Each structure stands twice: as C-alpha cells, then as structure tokens.
C-alpha cells in the first residue's frame, strides 16, 4: 500500500489533475491519455484488483458508476458516448495494482482500445 502510486495520489503526495473527489472516491486525468477525455476513477480504499472485491464493497462499486455518470456529463461526453474499462491481472493489462476504472471518450472508439 505504501508503494501504491494511486494511494499516493489520494494522499496528494503525487500531484494529479483531479476532476472529482468525495470521501470515498477520487477521479483524475490519466497521465498518458489515449483519448481526448481519459479519466481514472478509483476508490480511496486500497483494493488491488477486481478479483479482490468483497461483498462489503458492493455499495462502493455501485457509487463509482454514479460518479462516472456525473463525470461523463461534466466532461461533455455523455451525449456522444464513452467507454468504461477495468483491466484485471497480467493478461488484462493491469499495471497499477489499485482498482481503477478508465473513463474514455471524446472521439469515436474502435473495438480495440487500451492494448
Ligand atoms: P492499467 O494499465 O493499470 O489499467 O492503467 C493504469 C493507468 O494509470 C495507465 O493508463 C497510466 O497511464 C496511468 N498512470 C500511471 N501512473 C500514473 C500517475 O502517476 N498519474 C496519473 N495521472 N496516471 C498514471
Ligand atoms: Zn493503492
């Protein structure tokens, strides 16, 4: 957890461009955007991956989607559409071991994105 780059972003030890924050969730711009809008939405609780989710996290994960809804509107991509991606594990291309949701939009996306 101490080495987790996203936990450091949460603690503001590493700067990031925050677009949303509340007591449980934070969202910030990806450092290497692959689309005009590329936001990472993460729980403040350190959960390594989708596989580490527990029943007690169900409410939090539901809330992440309503936050994504808000950010998509805020970023002006709600009307034209967007994509939400969660990478899990090595084959899934997960580089940062802190559960995160990629919110991608601002251009027409092909089938292949993020890999
Ligand atoms: P993954 O491949 O794990 O699904 O996605 C990790 C994402 O985090 C990548 O898109 C990468 O560009 C982004 N990322 C990695 N380090 C940082 C950082 O220090 N700041 C920000 N804003 N994004 C980061
Ligand atoms: Zn973390």
PDB file of N, CA, C and O in Angstrom, residues 50-86:
ATOM      1  N   UNK A  50     -10.089  -6.151  -9.346  1.00  0.00           N
ATOM      2  CA  UNK A  50     -11.489  -6.595  -9.356  1.00  0.00           C
ATOM      3  C   UNK A  50     -11.649  -7.926  -8.619  1.00  0.00           C
ATOM      4  O   UNK A  50     -12.657  -8.178  -7.967  1.00  0.00           O
ATOM      5  N   UNK A  51     -10.622  -8.759  -8.678  1.00  0.00           N
ATOM      6  CA  UNK A  51     -10.676 -10.069  -8.020  1.00  0.00           C
ATOM      7  C   UNK A  51     -10.651  -9.975  -6.502  1.00  0.00           C
ATOM      8  O   UNK A  51     -10.964 -10.942  -5.820  1.00  0.00           O
ATOM      9  N   UNK A  52     -10.247  -8.825  -5.988  1.00  0.00           N
ATOM     10  CA  UNK A  52     -10.155  -8.655  -4.533  1.00  0.00           C
ATOM     11  C   UNK A  52     -11.398  -8.012  -3.937  1.00  0.00           C
ATOM     12  O   UNK A  52     -11.437  -7.718  -2.741  1.00  0.00           O
ATOM     13  N   UNK A  53     -12.405  -7.785  -4.771  1.00  0.00           N
ATOM     14  CA  UNK A  53     -13.642  -7.182  -4.276  1.00  0.00           C
ATOM     15  C   UNK A  53     -14.356  -8.134  -3.324  1.00  0.00           C
ATOM     16  O   UNK A  53     -14.379  -9.342  -3.546  1.00  0.00           O
ATOM     17  N   UNK A  54     -14.927  -7.555  -2.276  1.00  0.00           N
ATOM     18  CA  UNK A  54     -15.683  -8.347  -1.300  1.00  0.00           C
ATOM     19  C   UNK A  54     -17.131  -7.848  -1.297  1.00  0.00           C
ATOM     20  O   UNK A  54     -17.404  -6.752  -1.794  1.00  0.00           O
ATOM     21  N   UNK A  55     -17.994  -8.647  -0.719  1.00  0.00           N
ATOM     22  CA  UNK A  55     -19.409  -8.275  -0.666  1.00  0.00           C
ATOM     23  C   UNK A  55     -19.593  -6.881  -0.048  1.00  0.00           C
ATOM     24  O   UNK A  55     -20.434  -6.104  -0.495  1.00  0.00           O
ATOM     25  N   UNK A  56     -18.784  -6.587   0.950  1.00  0.00           N
ATOM     26  CA  UNK A  56     -18.896  -5.288   1.641  1.00  0.00           C
ATOM     27  C   UNK A  56     -18.568  -4.098   0.713  1.00  0.00           C
ATOM     28  O   UNK A  56     -18.860  -2.958   1.047  1.00  0.00           O
ATOM     29  N   UNK A  57     -17.959  -4.373  -0.440  1.00  0.00           N
ATOM     30  CA  UNK A  57     -17.587  -3.299  -1.374  1.00  0.00           C
ATOM     31  C   UNK A  57     -18.683  -3.002  -2.406  1.00  0.00           C
ATOM     32  O   UNK A  57     -18.531  -2.096  -3.223  1.00  0.00           O
ATOM     33  N   UNK A  58     -19.754  -3.780  -2.371  1.00  0.00           N
ATOM     34  CA  UNK A  58     -20.771  -3.658  -3.425  1.00  0.00           C
ATOM     35  C   UNK A  58     -21.359  -2.247  -3.534  1.00  0.00           C
ATOM     36  O   UNK A  58     -21.542  -1.729  -4.629  1.00  0.00           O
ATOM     37  N   UNK A  59     -21.626  -1.611  -2.398  1.00  0.00           N
ATOM     38  CA  UNK A  59     -22.210  -0.265  -2.399  1.00  0.00           C
ATOM     39  C   UNK A  59     -21.219   0.738  -3.010  1.00  0.00           C
ATOM     40  O   UNK A  59     -21.592   1.598  -3.807  1.00  0.00           O
ATOM     41  N   UNK A  60     -19.966   0.594  -2.627  1.00  0.00           N
ATOM     42  CA  UNK A  60     -18.907   1.472  -3.130  1.00  0.00           C
ATOM     43  C   UNK A  60     -18.778   1.351  -4.653  1.00  0.00           C
ATOM     44  O   UNK A  60     -18.671   2.361  -5.366  1.00  0.00           O
ATOM     45  N   UNK A  61     -18.814   0.131  -5.153  1.00  0.00           N
ATOM     46  CA  UNK A  61     -18.673  -0.078  -6.595  1.00  0.00           C
ATOM     47  C   UNK A  61     -19.885   0.488  -7.337  1.00  0.00           C
ATOM     48  O   UNK A  61     -19.742   1.095  -8.399  1.00  0.00           O
ATOM     49  N   UNK A  62     -21.049   0.356  -6.753  1.00  0.00           N
ATOM     50  CA  UNK A  62     -22.248   0.962  -7.346  1.00  0.00           C
ATOM     51  C   UNK A  62     -22.089   2.471  -7.427  1.00  0.00           C
ATOM     52  O   UNK A  62     -22.408   3.096  -8.453  1.00  0.00           O
ATOM     53  N   UNK A  63     -21.543   3.054  -6.373  1.00  0.00           N
ATOM     54  CA  UNK A  63     -21.349   4.507  -6.323  1.00  0.00           C
ATOM     55  C   UNK A  63     -20.347   4.963  -7.381  1.00  0.00           C
ATOM     56  O   UNK A  63     -20.506   6.041  -7.964  1.00  0.00           O
ATOM     57  N   UNK A  64     -19.342   4.145  -7.636  1.00  0.00           N
ATOM     58  CA  UNK A  64     -18.354   4.501  -8.668  1.00  0.00           C
ATOM     59  C   UNK A  64     -19.062   4.749  -9.998  1.00  0.00           C
ATOM     60  O   UNK A  64     -18.746   5.693 -10.718  1.00  0.00           O
ATOM     61  N   UNK A  65     -20.064   3.944 -10.302  1.00  0.00           N
ATOM     62  CA  UNK A  65     -20.770   4.126 -11.579  1.00  0.00           C
ATOM     63  C   UNK A  65     -21.603   5.410 -11.604  1.00  0.00           C
ATOM     64  O   UNK A  65     -21.704   6.054 -12.657  1.00  0.00           O
ATOM     65  N   UNK A  66     -22.172   5.800 -10.471  1.00  0.00           N
ATOM     66  CA  UNK A  66     -22.916   7.065 -10.496  1.00  0.00           C
ATOM     67  C   UNK A  66     -21.942   8.248 -10.570  1.00  0.00           C
ATOM     68  O   UNK A  66     -22.254   9.275 -11.183  1.00  0.00           O
ATOM     69  N   UNK A  67     -20.753   8.075 -10.001  1.00  0.00           N
ATOM     70  CA  UNK A  67     -19.723   9.120 -10.132  1.00  0.00           C
ATOM     71  C   UNK A  67     -19.271   9.215 -11.590  1.00  0.00           C
ATOM     72  O   UNK A  67     -19.102  10.315 -12.145  1.00  0.00           O
ATOM     73  N   UNK A  68     -19.094   8.067 -12.243  1.00  0.00           N
ATOM     74  CA  UNK A  68     -18.715   8.056 -13.663  1.00  0.00           C
ATOM     75  C   UNK A  68     -19.786   8.780 -14.485  1.00  0.00           C
ATOM     76  O   UNK A  68     -19.464   9.593 -15.362  1.00  0.00           O
ATOM     77  N   UNK A  69     -21.023   8.525 -14.180  1.00  0.00           N
ATOM     78  CA  UNK A  69     -22.146   9.208 -14.828  1.00  0.00           C
ATOM     79  C   UNK A  69     -21.984  10.733 -14.700  1.00  0.00           C
ATOM     80  O   UNK A  69     -22.053  11.469 -15.695  1.00  0.00           O
ATOM     81  N   UNK A  70     -21.714  11.192 -13.482  1.00  0.00           N
ATOM     82  CA  UNK A  70     -21.534  12.635 -13.236  1.00  0.00           C
ATOM     83  C   UNK A  70     -20.348  13.197 -14.017  1.00  0.00           C
ATOM     84  O   UNK A  70     -20.438  14.257 -14.632  1.00  0.00           O
ATOM     85  N   UNK A  71     -19.226  12.477 -13.986  1.00  0.00           N
ATOM     86  CA  UNK A  71     -18.018  12.984 -14.651  1.00  0.00           C
ATOM     87  C   UNK A  71     -18.227  13.020 -16.167  1.00  0.00           C
ATOM     88  O   UNK A  71     -17.801  13.964 -16.829  1.00  0.00           O
ATOM     89  N   UNK A  72     -18.877  12.005 -16.708  1.00  0.00           N
ATOM     90  CA  UNK A  72     -19.131  11.973 -18.159  1.00  0.00           C
ATOM     91  C   UNK A  72     -19.921  13.214 -18.584  1.00  0.00           C
ATOM     92  O   UNK A  72     -19.617  13.842 -19.600  1.00  0.00           O
ATOM     93  N   UNK A  73     -20.889  13.604 -17.774  1.00  0.00           N
ATOM     94  CA  UNK A  73     -21.680  14.817 -18.065  1.00  0.00           C
ATOM     95  C   UNK A  73     -20.806  16.065 -17.931  1.00  0.00           C
ATOM     96  O   UNK A  73     -20.813  16.939 -18.799  1.00  0.00           O
ATOM     97  N   UNK A  74     -20.068  16.102 -16.840  1.00  0.00           N
ATOM     98  CA  UNK A  74     -19.168  17.231 -16.538  1.00  0.00           C
ATOM     99  C   UNK A  74     -18.134  17.437 -17.652  1.00  0.00           C
ATOM    100  O   UNK A  74     -17.792  18.546 -18.015  1.00  0.00           O
ATOM    101  N   UNK A  75     -17.650  16.335 -18.214  1.00  0.00           N
ATOM    102  CA  UNK A  75     -16.607  16.386 -19.253  1.00  0.00           C
ATOM    103  C   UNK A  75     -17.193  16.586 -20.655  1.00  0.00           C
ATOM    104  O   UNK A  75     -16.456  16.674 -21.637  1.00  0.00           O
ATOM    105  N   UNK A  76     -18.519  16.595 -20.745  1.00  0.00           N
ATOM    106  CA  UNK A  76     -19.192  16.845 -22.024  1.00  0.00           C
ATOM    107  C   UNK A  76     -19.171  15.676 -22.993  1.00  0.00           C
ATOM    108  O   UNK A  76     -19.274  15.862 -24.211  1.00  0.00           O
ATOM    109  N   UNK A  77     -19.058  14.448 -22.466  1.00  0.00           N
ATOM    110  CA  UNK A  77     -19.016  13.273 -23.351  1.00  0.00           C
ATOM    111  C   UNK A  77     -20.253  12.378 -23.190  1.00  0.00           C
ATOM    112  O   UNK A  77     -20.356  11.332 -23.816  1.00  0.00           O
ATOM    113  N   UNK A  78     -21.175  12.822 -22.336  1.00  0.00           N
ATOM    114  CA  UNK A  78     -22.349  11.984 -22.042  1.00  0.00           C
ATOM    115  C   UNK A  78     -23.211  11.776 -23.289  1.00  0.00           C
ATOM    116  O   UNK A  78     -23.657  10.660 -23.575  1.00  0.00           O
ATOM    117  N   UNK A  79     -23.406  12.847 -24.030  1.00  0.00           N
ATOM    118  CA  UNK A  79     -24.322  12.777 -25.160  1.00  0.00           C
ATOM    119  C   UNK A  79     -23.801  11.888 -26.293  1.00  0.00           C
ATOM    120  O   UNK A  79     -24.519  11.037 -26.814  1.00  0.00           O
ATOM    121  N   UNK A  80     -22.537  12.048 -26.626  1.00  0.00           N
ATOM    122  CA  UNK A  80     -21.976  11.277 -27.751  1.00  0.00           C
ATOM    123  C   UNK A  80     -21.566   9.868 -27.360  1.00  0.00           C
ATOM    124  O   UNK A  80     -21.449   8.988 -28.221  1.00  0.00           O
ATOM    125  N   UNK A  81     -21.317   9.659 -26.094  1.00  0.00           N
ATOM    126  CA  UNK A  81     -20.984   8.315 -25.624  1.00  0.00           C
ATOM    127  C   UNK A  81     -19.551   8.166 -25.179  1.00  0.00           C
ATOM    128  O   UNK A  81     -18.688   8.999 -25.468  1.00  0.00           O
ATOM    129  N   UNK A  82     -19.307   7.101 -24.483  1.00  0.00           N
ATOM    130  CA  UNK A  82     -17.978   6.878 -23.889  1.00  0.00           C
ATOM    131  C   UNK A  82     -17.834   5.397 -23.570  1.00  0.00           C
ATOM    132  O   UNK A  82     -18.762   4.608 -23.777  1.00  0.00           O
ATOM    133  N   UNK A  83     -16.685   5.044 -23.027  1.00  0.00           N
ATOM    134  CA  UNK A  83     -16.408   3.649 -22.662  1.00  0.00           C
ATOM    135  C   UNK A  83     -15.784   3.601 -21.271  1.00  0.00           C
ATOM    136  O   UNK A  83     -15.007   4.480 -20.904  1.00  0.00           O
ATOM    137  N   UNK A  84     -16.140   2.552 -20.531  1.00  0.00           N
ATOM    138  CA  UNK A  84     -15.554   2.339 -19.198  1.00  0.00           C
ATOM    139  C   UNK A  84     -14.839   0.995 -19.220  1.00  0.00           C
ATOM    140  O   UNK A  84     -15.418  -0.013 -19.640  1.00  0.00           O
ATOM    141  N   UNK A  85     -13.567   1.000 -18.799  1.00  0.00           N
ATOM    142  CA  UNK A  85     -12.762  -0.229 -18.850  1.00  0.00           C
ATOM    143  C   UNK A  85     -12.106  -0.494 -17.495  1.00  0.00           C
ATOM    144  O   UNK A  85     -11.587   0.425 -16.856  1.00  0.00           O
ATOM    145  N   UNK A  86     -12.133  -1.755 -17.101  1.00  0.00           N
ATOM    146  CA  UNK A  86     -11.370  -2.198 -15.926  1.00  0.00           C
ATOM    147  C   UNK A  86     -10.419  -3.292 -16.397  1.00  0.00           C
ATOM    148  O   UNK A  86     -10.862  -4.327 -16.898  1.00  0.00           O
TER     149      UNK A  86
END
